[in-house]
Amino acid sequence: MLSYHHFNNMMKYTLLISSVLLSPLCAAQSADVIEATADPTPDVVAMAEEMAEILTHTADVLDGVTDKSSADLAATALAPLKERAQAIQAATSGMENMDAATQEKVMNILLPLFSALSERMEKILQRLEANDYYGSEALKSFMLEN
């Protein structure tokens, strides 16, 4: 059974993913952005693809945790991934209301990933929590803060 902390971590992870990836889909694109960019679609799609890589790599890093040493290394490896995700979020924060074709491209990248990662991350987080993050305060702090 999922503990409160594990559920809370999973929700934070899901909210981070959602806010980073889906927020550009929810607001109206400004005239300045439209004028400055002849075709914004490749940039948004490229950002979605990069975010997919970040999320997959995050799961891979966490999946490789088997002891305190690998847990400490994972905490260190996750920090730059978080920074990259935040940079994508910042880059997409001004983009608003993508056209339907762009939304479809982005969702075709993200939805399959969310489905696969959601189940995978739940198992990984359960294992990490069950093993008390393998004694790594660094990983535990990182996971509980994020």
mmCIF file of N, CA and C in Angstrom:
data_model
loop_
_atom_site.group_PDB
_atom_site.id
_atom_site.type_symbol
_atom_site.label_atom_id
_atom_site.label_comp_id
_atom_site.label_asym_id
_atom_site.label_seq_id
_atom_site.Cartn_x
_atom_site.Cartn_y
_atom_site.Cartn_z
ATOM 1 N N MET A 1 0.843 -1.190 0.000
ATOM 2 C CA MET A 1 0.000 0.000 0.000
ATOM 3 C C MET A 1 0.882 1.245 0.000
ATOM 4 N N LEU A 2 0.406 2.245 -0.651
ATOM 5 C CA LEU A 2 1.123 3.509 -0.806
ATOM 6 C C LEU A 2 1.006 4.333 0.476
ATOM 7 N N SER A 3 2.142 4.752 1.046
ATOM 8 C CA SER A 3 2.095 5.583 2.239
ATOM 9 C C SER A 3 1.785 7.020 1.852
ATOM 10 N N TYR A 4 1.465 7.820 2.850
ATOM 11 C CA TYR A 4 1.162 9.229 2.609
ATOM 12 C C TYR A 4 2.346 9.935 1.950
ATOM 13 N N HIS A 5 3.568 9.706 2.483
ATOM 14 C CA HIS A 5 4.747 10.391 1.935
ATOM 15 C C HIS A 5 5.009 9.950 0.497
ATOM 16 N N HIS A 6 4.864 8.661 0.240
ATOM 17 C CA HIS A 6 5.073 8.168 -1.115
ATOM 18 C C HIS A 6 4.040 8.777 -2.053
ATOM 19 N N PHE A 7 2.779 8.780 -1.633
ATOM 20 C CA PHE A 7 1.713 9.374 -2.440
ATOM 21 C C PHE A 7 2.000 10.854 -2.671
ATOM 22 N N ASN A 8 2.413 11.547 -1.617
ATOM 23 C CA ASN A 8 2.732 12.967 -1.723
ATOM 24 C C ASN A 8 3.872 13.196 -2.718
ATOM 25 N N ASN A 9 4.918 12.353 -2.652
ATOM 26 C CA ASN A 9 6.032 12.476 -3.596
ATOM 27 C C ASN A 9 5.560 12.241 -5.023
ATOM 28 N N MET A 10 4.726 11.226 -5.204
ATOM 29 C CA MET A 10 4.226 10.925 -6.538
ATOM 30 C C MET A 10 3.393 12.084 -7.072
ATOM 31 N N MET A 11 2.596 12.685 -6.213
ATOM 32 C CA MET A 11 1.775 13.818 -6.636
ATOM 33 C C MET A 11 2.657 15.013 -6.988
ATOM 34 N N LYS A 12 3.696 15.258 -6.187
ATOM 35 C CA LYS A 12 4.606 16.359 -6.496
ATOM 36 C C LYS A 12 5.285 16.129 -7.837
ATOM 37 N N TYR A 13 5.720 14.892 -8.074
ATOM 38 C CA TYR A 13 6.365 14.541 -9.331
ATOM 39 C C TYR A 13 5.398 14.754 -10.491
ATOM 40 N N THR A 14 4.162 14.284 -10.332
ATOM 41 C CA THR A 14 3.152 14.438 -11.373
ATOM 42 C C THR A 14 2.835 15.904 -11.613
ATOM 43 N N LEU A 15 2.718 16.683 -10.538
ATOM 44 C CA LEU A 15 2.443 18.107 -10.693
ATOM 45 C C LEU A 15 3.597 18.830 -11.362
ATOM 46 N N LEU A 16 4.828 18.446 -11.020
ATOM 47 C CA LEU A 16 5.986 19.052 -11.671
ATOM 48 C C LEU A 16 5.948 18.768 -13.164
ATOM 49 N N ILE A 17 5.720 17.504 -13.501
ATOM 50 C CA ILE A 17 5.650 17.132 -14.908
ATOM 51 C C ILE A 17 4.543 17.916 -15.598
ATOM 52 N N SER A 18 3.376 17.941 -14.977
ATOM 53 C CA SER A 18 2.237 18.623 -15.583
ATOM 54 C C SER A 18 2.498 20.109 -15.757
ATOM 55 N N SER A 19 3.049 20.735 -14.723
ATOM 56 C CA SER A 19 3.274 22.182 -14.821
ATOM 57 C C SER A 19 4.333 22.512 -15.852
ATOM 58 N N VAL A 20 5.355 21.671 -15.942
ATOM 59 C CA VAL A 20 6.418 21.929 -16.896
ATOM 60 C C VAL A 20 5.949 21.691 -18.323
ATOM 61 N N LEU A 21 5.216 20.627 -18.528
ATOM 62 C CA LEU A 21 4.896 20.229 -19.887
ATOM 63 C C LEU A 21 3.564 20.717 -20.403
ATOM 64 N N LEU A 22 2.593 20.826 -19.544
ATOM 65 C CA LEU A 22 1.259 21.116 -20.034
ATOM 66 C C LEU A 22 0.842 22.566 -19.875
ATOM 67 N N SER A 23 1.543 23.341 -19.064
ATOM 68 C CA SER A 23 1.150 24.727 -18.872
ATOM 69 C C SER A 23 1.133 25.537 -20.165
ATOM 70 N N PRO A 24 2.045 25.292 -21.114
ATOM 71 C CA PRO A 24 1.976 26.070 -22.346
ATOM 72 C C PRO A 24 0.717 25.777 -23.154
ATOM 73 N N LEU A 25 0.082 24.657 -22.886
ATOM 74 C CA LEU A 25 -1.102 24.287 -23.650
ATOM 75 C C LEU A 25 -2.341 25.012 -23.158
ATOM 76 N N CYS A 26 -2.246 25.664 -22.039
ATOM 77 C CA CYS A 26 -3.449 26.144 -21.369
ATOM 78 C C CYS A 26 -3.709 27.643 -21.449
ATOM 79 N N ALA A 27 -2.807 28.439 -22.003
ATOM 80 C CA ALA A 27 -3.023 29.888 -22.012
ATOM 81 C C ALA A 27 -2.971 30.431 -23.449
ATOM 82 N N ALA A 28 -3.267 31.737 -23.752
ATOM 83 C CA ALA A 28 -3.326 32.227 -25.154
ATOM 84 C C ALA A 28 -1.998 32.802 -25.600
ATOM 85 N N GLN A 29 -1.462 32.360 -26.730
ATOM 86 C CA GLN A 29 -0.139 32.790 -27.188
ATOM 87 C C GLN A 29 -0.186 34.273 -27.539
ATOM 88 N N SER A 30 0.767 35.031 -27.020
ATOM 89 C CA SER A 30 0.756 36.478 -27.215
ATOM 90 C C SER A 30 1.181 36.857 -28.626
ATOM 91 N N ALA A 31 0.758 38.018 -29.063
ATOM 92 C CA ALA A 31 1.103 38.513 -30.403
ATOM 93 C C ALA A 31 2.610 38.671 -30.550
ATOM 94 N N ASP A 32 3.287 39.060 -29.452
ATOM 95 C CA ASP A 32 4.745 39.232 -29.505
ATOM 96 C C ASP A 32 5.436 37.920 -29.851
ATOM 97 N N VAL A 33 5.001 36.837 -29.233
ATOM 98 C CA VAL A 33 5.613 35.538 -29.481
ATOM 99 C C VAL A 33 5.330 35.108 -30.909
ATOM 100 N N ILE A 34 4.116 35.329 -31.372
ATOM 101 C CA ILE A 34 3.749 34.951 -32.736
ATOM 102 C C ILE A 34 4.589 35.733 -33.740
ATOM 103 N N GLU A 35 4.748 37.046 -33.535
ATOM 104 C CA GLU A 35 5.537 37.864 -34.448
ATOM 105 C C GLU A 35 7.013 37.492 -34.409
ATOM 106 N N ALA A 36 7.521 37.182 -33.239
ATOM 107 C CA ALA A 36 8.945 36.895 -33.093
ATOM 108 C C ALA A 36 9.311 35.531 -33.669
ATOM 109 N N THR A 37 8.359 34.633 -33.761
ATOM 110 C CA THR A 37 8.631 33.279 -34.207
ATOM 111 C C THR A 37 7.747 32.947 -35.385
ATOM 112 N N ALA A 38 8.342 32.707 -36.526
ATOM 113 C CA ALA A 38 7.555 32.385 -37.714
ATOM 114 C C ALA A 38 6.810 31.075 -37.536
ATOM 115 N N ASP A 39 7.468 30.037 -36.997
ATOM 116 C CA ASP A 39 6.828 28.748 -36.773
ATOM 117 C C ASP A 39 7.232 28.233 -35.393
ATOM 118 N N PRO A 40 6.402 28.487 -34.364
ATOM 119 C CA PRO A 40 6.768 28.091 -33.015
ATOM 120 C C PRO A 40 6.683 26.589 -32.782
ATOM 121 N N THR A 41 6.034 25.855 -33.671
ATOM 122 C CA THR A 41 5.808 24.425 -33.464
ATOM 123 C C THR A 41 7.090 23.628 -33.221
ATOM 124 N N PRO A 42 8.128 23.772 -34.053
ATOM 125 C CA PRO A 42 9.326 22.958 -33.810
ATOM 126 C C PRO A 42 9.932 23.180 -32.430
ATOM 127 N N ASP A 43 9.913 24.422 -31.934
ATOM 128 C CA ASP A 43 10.481 24.685 -30.612
ATOM 129 C C ASP A 43 9.690 23.986 -29.521
ATOM 130 N N VAL A 44 8.368 24.068 -29.580
ATOM 131 C CA VAL A 44 7.526 23.444 -28.564
ATOM 132 C C VAL A 44 7.678 21.934 -28.620
ATOM 133 N N VAL A 45 7.662 21.383 -29.811
ATOM 134 C CA VAL A 45 7.820 19.939 -29.963
ATOM 135 C C VAL A 45 9.198 19.511 -29.475
ATOM 136 N N ALA A 46 10.224 20.275 -29.799
ATOM 137 C CA ALA A 46 11.576 19.953 -29.340
ATOM 138 C C ALA A 46 11.657 19.999 -27.820
ATOM 139 N N MET A 47 10.992 20.979 -27.207
ATOM 140 C CA MET A 47 10.981 21.061 -25.745
ATOM 141 C C MET A 47 10.252 19.869 -25.136
ATOM 142 N N ALA A 48 9.152 19.459 -25.751
ATOM 143 C CA ALA A 48 8.425 18.288 -25.256
ATOM 144 C C ALA A 48 9.291 17.041 -25.373
ATOM 145 N N GLU A 49 10.005 16.919 -26.483
ATOM 146 C CA GLU A 49 10.905 15.774 -26.655
ATOM 147 C C GLU A 49 12.032 15.793 -25.634
ATOM 148 N N GLU A 50 12.576 16.987 -25.364
ATOM 149 C CA GLU A 50 13.635 17.087 -24.355
ATOM 150 C C GLU A 50 13.092 16.739 -22.970
ATOM 151 N N MET A 51 11.891 17.213 -22.674
ATOM 152 C CA MET A 51 11.302 16.884 -21.374
ATOM 153 C C MET A 51 11.068 15.382 -21.258
ATOM 154 N N ALA A 52 10.648 14.757 -22.330
ATOM 155 C CA ALA A 52 10.461 13.302 -22.319
ATOM 156 C C ALA A 52 11.783 12.602 -21.998
ATOM 157 N N GLU A 53 12.871 13.104 -22.588
ATOM 158 C CA GLU A 53 14.194 12.539 -22.304
ATOM 159 C C GLU A 53 14.573 12.743 -20.835
ATOM 160 N N ILE A 54 14.297 13.924 -20.312
ATOM 161 C CA ILE A 54 14.617 14.227 -18.911
ATOM 162 C C ILE A 54 13.847 13.290 -17.987
ATOM 163 N N LEU A 55 12.571 13.126 -18.244
ATOM 164 C CA LEU A 55 11.740 12.287 -17.378
ATOM 165 C C LEU A 55 12.171 10.822 -17.444
ATOM 166 N N THR A 56 12.477 10.366 -18.638
ATOM 167 C CA THR A 56 12.941 8.987 -18.789
ATOM 168 C C THR A 56 14.278 8.798 -18.080
ATOM 169 N N HIS A 57 15.173 9.763 -18.240
ATOM 170 C CA HIS A 57 16.482 9.676 -17.580
ATOM 171 C C HIS A 57 16.322 9.725 -16.052
ATOM 172 N N THR A 58 15.401 10.536 -15.573
ATOM 173 C CA THR A 58 15.132 10.599 -14.136
ATOM 174 C C THR A 58 14.718 9.224 -13.625
ATOM 175 N N ALA A 59 13.801 8.594 -14.324
ATOM 176 C CA ALA A 59 13.359 7.254 -13.919
ATOM 177 C C ALA A 59 14.514 6.260 -13.986
ATOM 178 N N ASP A 60 15.342 6.356 -15.030
ATOM 179 C CA ASP A 60 16.499 5.459 -15.154
ATOM 180 C C ASP A 60 17.464 5.630 -13.990
ATOM 181 N N VAL A 61 17.727 6.883 -13.626
ATOM 182 C CA VAL A 61 18.638 7.163 -12.513
ATOM 183 C C VAL A 61 18.082 6.562 -11.222
ATOM 184 N N LEU A 62 16.815 6.808 -10.949
ATOM 185 C CA LEU A 62 16.205 6.297 -9.718
ATOM 186 C C LEU A 62 16.105 4.779 -9.727
ATOM 187 N N ASP A 63 15.874 4.207 -10.890
ATOM 188 C CA ASP A 63 15.770 2.755 -11.001
ATOM 189 C C ASP A 63 17.102 2.074 -10.705
ATOM 190 N N GLY A 64 18.205 2.802 -10.915
ATOM 191 C CA GLY A 64 19.534 2.248 -10.664
ATOM 192 C C GLY A 64 19.975 2.298 -9.208
ATOM 193 N N VAL A 65 19.141 2.848 -8.345
ATOM 194 C CA VAL A 65 19.496 2.948 -6.924
ATOM 195 C C VAL A 65 19.304 1.587 -6.261
ATOM 196 N N THR A 66 20.411 1.077 -5.709
ATOM 197 C CA THR A 66 20.360 -0.231 -5.044
ATOM 198 C C THR A 66 21.033 -0.222 -3.677
ATOM 199 N N ASP A 67 21.741 0.866 -3.356
ATOM 200 C CA ASP A 67 22.429 0.960 -2.069
ATOM 201 C C ASP A 67 22.681 2.438 -1.762
ATOM 202 N N LYS A 68 23.296 2.701 -0.621
ATOM 203 C CA LYS A 68 23.513 4.091 -0.202
ATOM 204 C C LYS A 68 24.390 4.854 -1.200
ATOM 205 N N SER A 69 25.427 4.210 -1.675
ATOM 206 C CA SER A 69 26.334 4.868 -2.612
ATOM 207 C C SER A 69 25.608 5.280 -3.894
ATOM 208 N N SER A 70 24.835 4.363 -4.464
ATOM 209 C CA SER A 70 24.115 4.696 -5.703
ATOM 210 C C SER A 70 22.991 5.697 -5.431
ATOM 211 N N ALA A 71 22.437 5.678 -4.214
ATOM 212 C CA ALA A 71 21.404 6.649 -3.852
ATOM 213 C C ALA A 71 22.002 8.056 -3.751
ATOM 214 N N ASP A 72 23.176 8.154 -3.137
ATOM 215 C CA ASP A 72 23.851 9.453 -3.051
ATOM 216 C C ASP A 72 24.206 9.978 -4.438
ATOM 217 N N LEU A 73 24.698 9.092 -5.303
ATOM 218 C CA LEU A 73 25.023 9.484 -6.670
ATOM 219 C C LEU A 73 23.774 9.918 -7.432
ATOM 220 N N ALA A 74 22.665 9.240 -7.197
ATOM 221 C CA ALA A 74 21.407 9.589 -7.870
ATOM 222 C C ALA A 74 20.968 10.994 -7.472
ATOM 223 N N ALA A 75 21.085 11.312 -6.198
ATOM 224 C CA ALA A 75 20.688 12.649 -5.733
ATOM 225 C C ALA A 75 21.500 13.721 -6.459
ATOM 226 N N THR A 76 22.774 13.463 -6.643
ATOM 227 C CA THR A 76 23.645 14.400 -7.357
ATOM 228 C C THR A 76 23.269 14.472 -8.843
ATOM 229 N N ALA A 77 22.955 13.329 -9.435
ATOM 230 C CA ALA A 77 22.614 13.282 -10.861
ATOM 231 C C ALA A 77 21.261 13.922 -11.157
ATOM 232 N N LEU A 78 20.351 13.925 -10.190
ATOM 233 C CA LEU A 78 19.016 14.467 -10.418
ATOM 234 C C LEU A 78 18.983 15.994 -10.426
ATOM 235 N N ALA A 79 19.905 16.632 -9.730
ATOM 236 C CA ALA A 79 19.895 18.100 -9.645
ATOM 237 C C ALA A 79 19.975 18.768 -11.022
ATOM 238 N N PRO A 80 20.900 18.373 -11.898
ATOM 239 C CA PRO A 80 20.928 19.019 -13.211
ATOM 240 C C PRO A 80 19.694 18.696 -14.060
ATOM 241 N N LEU A 81 19.104 17.528 -13.856
ATOM 242 C CA LEU A 81 17.876 17.192 -14.586
ATOM 243 C C LEU A 81 16.739 18.116 -14.160
ATOM 244 N N LYS A 82 16.686 18.379 -12.862
ATOM 245 C CA LYS A 82 15.669 19.302 -12.359
ATOM 246 C C LYS A 82 15.890 20.701 -12.942
ATOM 247 N N GLU A 83 17.143 21.125 -12.999
ATOM 248 C CA GLU A 83 17.452 22.445 -13.560
ATOM 249 C C GLU A 83 17.042 22.528 -15.028
ATOM 250 N N ARG A 84 17.318 21.458 -15.791
ATOM 251 C CA ARG A 84 16.923 21.446 -17.204
ATOM 252 C C ARG A 84 15.402 21.514 -17.336
ATOM 253 N N ALA A 85 14.692 20.767 -16.500
ATOM 254 C CA ALA A 85 13.222 20.785 -16.535
ATOM 255 C C ALA A 85 12.698 22.180 -16.198
ATOM 256 N N GLN A 86 13.309 22.822 -15.212
ATOM 257 C CA GLN A 86 12.892 24.177 -14.842
ATOM 258 C C GLN A 86 13.189 25.167 -15.965
ATOM 259 N N ALA A 87 14.291 24.973 -16.681
ATOM 260 C CA ALA A 87 14.623 25.847 -17.806
ATOM 261 C C ALA A 87 13.587 25.704 -18.920
ATOM 262 N N ILE A 88 13.143 24.492 -19.149
ATOM 263 C CA ILE A 88 12.099 24.270 -20.159
ATOM 264 C C ILE A 88 10.809 24.931 -19.713
ATOM 265 N N GLN A 89 10.492 24.792 -18.444
ATOM 266 C CA GLN A 89 9.282 25.423 -17.918
ATOM 267 C C GLN A 89 9.367 26.938 -18.103
ATOM 268 N N ALA A 90 10.509 27.519 -17.799
ATOM 269 C CA ALA A 90 10.669 28.967 -17.954
ATOM 270 C C ALA A 90 10.555 29.371 -19.429
ATOM 271 N N ALA A 91 11.122 28.573 -20.309
ATOM 272 C CA ALA A 91 11.078 28.889 -21.739
ATOM 273 C C ALA A 91 9.671 28.783 -22.311
ATOM 274 N N THR A 92 8.865 27.931 -21.722
ATOM 275 C CA THR A 92 7.510 27.742 -22.250
ATOM 276 C C THR A 92 6.471 28.582 -21.522
ATOM 277 N N SER A 93 6.866 29.265 -20.476
ATOM 278 C CA SER A 93 5.883 29.985 -19.661
ATOM 279 C C SER A 93 5.183 31.108 -20.419
ATOM 280 N N GLY A 94 5.829 31.685 -21.418
ATOM 281 C CA GLY A 94 5.197 32.749 -22.180
ATOM 282 C C GLY A 94 4.367 32.260 -23.347
ATOM 283 N N MET A 95 4.439 30.979 -23.628
ATOM 284 C CA MET A 95 3.693 30.441 -24.758
ATOM 285 C C MET A 95 2.277 30.105 -24.320
ATOM 286 N N GLU A 96 1.353 30.505 -25.110
ATOM 287 C CA GLU A 96 -0.027 30.338 -24.704
ATOM 288 C C GLU A 96 -0.872 29.868 -25.871
ATOM 289 N N ASN A 97 -1.821 29.052 -25.570
ATOM 290 C CA ASN A 97 -2.800 28.519 -26.529
ATOM 291 C C ASN A 97 -2.217 28.112 -27.862
ATOM 292 N N MET A 98 -1.521 27.025 -27.856
ATOM 293 C CA MET A 98 -0.999 26.485 -29.108
ATOM 294 C C MET A 98 -2.149 26.057 -30.002
ATOM 295 N N ASP A 99 -1.884 26.082 -31.283
ATOM 296 C CA ASP A 99 -2.911 25.621 -32.213
ATOM 297 C C ASP A 99 -3.115 24.108 -32.036
ATOM 298 N N ALA A 100 -4.209 23.607 -32.576
ATOM 299 C CA ALA A 100 -4.583 22.205 -32.395
ATOM 300 C C ALA A 100 -3.523 21.241 -32.922
ATOM 301 N N ALA A 101 -2.904 21.567 -34.045
ATOM 302 C CA ALA A 101 -1.885 20.677 -34.619
ATOM 303 C C ALA A 101 -0.674 20.566 -33.703
ATOM 304 N N THR A 102 -0.260 21.693 -33.116
ATOM 305 C CA THR A 102 0.877 21.684 -32.193
ATOM 306 C C THR A 102 0.523 20.911 -30.929
ATOM 307 N N GLN A 103 -0.673 21.158 -30.391
ATOM 308 C CA GLN A 103 -1.114 20.428 -29.206
ATOM 309 C C GLN A 103 -1.082 18.929 -29.466
ATOM 310 N N GLU A 104 -1.554 18.524 -30.640
ATOM 311 C CA GLU A 104 -1.575 17.097 -30.962
ATOM 312 C C GLU A 104 -0.167 16.527 -31.011
ATOM 313 N N LYS A 105 0.776 17.267 -31.614
ATOM 314 C CA LYS A 105 2.163 16.803 -31.674
ATOM 315 C C LYS A 105 2.750 16.638 -30.276
ATOM 316 N N VAL A 106 2.528 17.647 -29.435
ATOM 317 C CA VAL A 106 3.065 17.611 -28.069
ATOM 318 C C VAL A 106 2.425 16.473 -27.278
ATOM 319 N N MET A 107 1.121 16.332 -27.374
ATOM 320 C CA MET A 107 0.429 15.284 -26.618
ATOM 321 C C MET A 107 0.814 13.893 -27.121
ATOM 322 N N ASN A 108 1.085 13.748 -28.411
ATOM 323 C CA ASN A 108 1.530 12.451 -28.932
ATOM 324 C C ASN A 108 2.896 12.062 -28.370
ATOM 325 N N ILE A 109 3.679 13.052 -27.999
ATOM 326 C CA ILE A 109 4.971 12.795 -27.367
ATOM 327 C C ILE A 109 4.783 12.483 -25.881
ATOM 328 N N LEU A 110 3.939 13.263 -25.216
ATOM 329 C CA LEU A 110 3.869 13.215 -23.761
ATOM 330 C C LEU A 110 2.929 12.161 -23.194
ATOM 331 N N LEU A 111 1.775 11.970 -23.780
ATOM 332 C CA LEU A 111 0.798 11.055 -23.181
ATOM 333 C C LEU A 111 1.306 9.622 -23.059
ATOM 334 N N PRO A 112 1.910 9.047 -24.101
ATOM 335 C CA PRO A 112 2.435 7.692 -23.920
ATOM 336 C C PRO A 112 3.513 7.635 -22.840
ATOM 337 N N LEU A 113 4.315 8.673 -22.779
ATOM 338 C CA LEU A 113 5.368 8.724 -21.767
ATOM 339 C C LEU A 113 4.772 8.785 -20.365
ATOM 340 N N PHE A 114 3.762 9.645 -20.164
ATOM 341 C CA PHE A 114 3.124 9.739 -18.856
ATOM 342 C C PHE A 114 2.552 8.402 -18.420
ATOM 343 N N SER A 115 1.907 7.711 -19.323
ATOM 344 C CA SER A 115 1.320 6.410 -18.994
ATOM 345 C C SER A 115 2.394 5.434 -18.540
ATOM 346 N N ALA A 116 3.452 5.333 -19.321
ATOM 347 C CA ALA A 116 4.531 4.401 -18.992
ATOM 348 C C ALA A 116 5.280 4.822 -17.731
ATOM 349 N N LEU A 117 5.589 6.101 -17.616
ATOM 350 C CA LEU A 117 6.373 6.564 -16.470
ATOM 351 C C LEU A 117 5.587 6.565 -15.174
ATOM 352 N N SER A 118 4.314 6.812 -15.241
ATOM 353 C CA SER A 118 3.510 6.856 -14.027
ATOM 354 C C SER A 118 3.601 5.534 -13.274
ATOM 355 N N GLU A 119 3.385 4.456 -13.965
ATOM 356 C CA GLU A 119 3.450 3.135 -13.340
ATOM 357 C C GLU A 119 4.874 2.811 -12.893
ATOM 358 N N ARG A 120 5.826 3.103 -13.769
ATOM 359 C CA ARG A 120 7.224 2.825 -13.444
ATOM 360 C C ARG A 120 7.679 3.620 -12.232
ATOM 361 N N MET A 121 7.373 4.929 -12.205
ATOM 362 C CA MET A 121 7.796 5.763 -11.082
ATOM 363 C C MET A 121 7.127 5.336 -9.789
ATOM 364 N N GLU A 122 5.892 4.906 -9.857
ATOM 365 C CA GLU A 122 5.220 4.446 -8.642
ATOM 366 C C GLU A 122 5.977 3.273 -8.029
ATOM 367 N N LYS A 123 6.381 2.326 -8.864
ATOM 368 C CA LYS A 123 7.130 1.164 -8.367
ATOM 369 C C LYS A 123 8.489 1.585 -7.815
ATOM 370 N N ILE A 124 9.167 2.470 -8.530
ATOM 371 C CA ILE A 124 10.481 2.931 -8.075
ATOM 372 C C ILE A 124 10.364 3.656 -6.744
ATOM 373 N N LEU A 125 9.399 4.568 -6.644
ATOM 374 C CA LEU A 125 9.235 5.328 -5.402
ATOM 375 C C LEU A 125 8.834 4.426 -4.242
ATOM 376 N N GLN A 126 8.009 3.428 -4.496
ATOM 377 C CA GLN A 126 7.650 2.476 -3.442
ATOM 378 C C GLN A 126 8.893 1.743 -2.940
ATOM 379 N N ARG A 127 9.733 1.304 -3.880
ATOM 380 C CA ARG A 127 10.958 0.589 -3.505
ATOM 381 C C ARG A 127 11.898 1.495 -2.723
ATOM 382 N N LEU A 128 12.075 2.725 -3.196
ATOM 383 C CA LEU A 128 12.964 3.650 -2.488
ATOM 384 C C LEU A 128 12.461 3.932 -1.080
ATOM 385 N N GLU A 129 11.160 4.173 -0.967
ATOM 386 C CA GLU A 129 10.614 4.457 0.357
ATOM 387 C C GLU A 129 10.680 3.234 1.263
ATOM 388 N N ALA A 130 10.375 2.075 0.724
ATOM 389 C CA ALA A 130 10.413 0.842 1.523
ATOM 390 C C ALA A 130 11.815 0.580 2.063
ATOM 391 N N ASN A 131 12.813 1.021 1.318
ATOM 392 C CA ASN A 131 14.208 0.836 1.745
ATOM 393 C C ASN A 131 14.787 2.101 2.368
ATOM 394 N N ASP A 132 13.909 3.009 2.773
ATOM 395 C CA ASP A 132 14.294 4.283 3.383
ATOM 396 C C ASP A 132 15.408 4.966 2.595
ATOM 397 N N TYR A 133 15.215 4.980 1.272
ATOM 398 C CA TYR A 133 16.156 5.634 0.355
ATOM 399 C C TYR A 133 17.581 5.102 0.538
ATOM 400 N N TYR A 134 17.641 3.850 0.951
ATOM 401 C CA TYR A 134 18.912 3.141 1.141
ATOM 402 C C TYR A 134 19.854 3.901 2.064
ATOM 403 N N GLY A 135 19.264 4.630 2.998
ATOM 404 C CA GLY A 135 20.056 5.351 3.990
ATOM 405 C C GLY A 135 20.644 6.660 3.479
ATOM 406 N N SER A 136 20.284 7.062 2.289
ATOM 407 C CA SER A 136 20.825 8.296 1.718
ATOM 408 C C SER A 136 19.949 9.484 2.102
ATOM 409 N N GLU A 137 20.468 10.316 2.967
ATOM 410 C CA GLU A 137 19.743 11.534 3.340
ATOM 411 C C GLU A 137 19.659 12.493 2.147
ATOM 412 N N ALA A 138 20.686 12.476 1.299
ATOM 413 C CA ALA A 138 20.698 13.357 0.130
ATOM 414 C C ALA A 138 19.543 13.019 -0.817
ATOM 415 N N LEU A 139 19.347 11.744 -1.102
ATOM 416 C CA LEU A 139 18.267 11.336 -2.000
ATOM 417 C C LEU A 139 16.910 11.546 -1.333
ATOM 418 N N LYS A 140 16.827 11.205 -0.081
ATOM 419 C CA LYS A 140 15.558 11.379 0.632
ATOM 420 C C LYS A 140 15.162 12.859 0.644
ATOM 421 N N SER A 141 16.104 13.732 0.953
ATOM 422 C CA SER A 141 15.814 15.165 0.970
ATOM 423 C C SER A 141 15.394 15.648 -0.409
ATOM 424 N N PHE A 142 16.135 15.223 -1.432
ATOM 425 C CA PHE A 142 15.809 15.643 -2.787
ATOM 426 C C PHE A 142 14.405 15.198 -3.173
ATOM 427 N N MET A 143 14.062 13.971 -2.882
ATOM 428 C CA MET A 143 12.759 13.441 -3.262
ATOM 429 C C MET A 143 11.636 14.095 -2.463
ATOM 430 N N LEU A 144 11.862 14.354 -1.200
ATOM 431 C CA LEU A 144 10.810 14.959 -0.384
ATOM 432 C C LEU A 144 10.628 16.440 -0.681
ATOM 433 N N GLU A 145 11.687 17.101 -1.155
ATOM 434 C CA GLU A 145 11.599 18.530 -1.506
ATOM 435 C C GLU A 145 11.014 18.727 -2.886
ATOM 436 N N ASN A 146 11.099 17.745 -3.737
ATOM 437 C CA ASN A 146 10.670 17.889 -5.117
ATOM 438 C C ASN A 146 9.454 17.100 -5.312
#
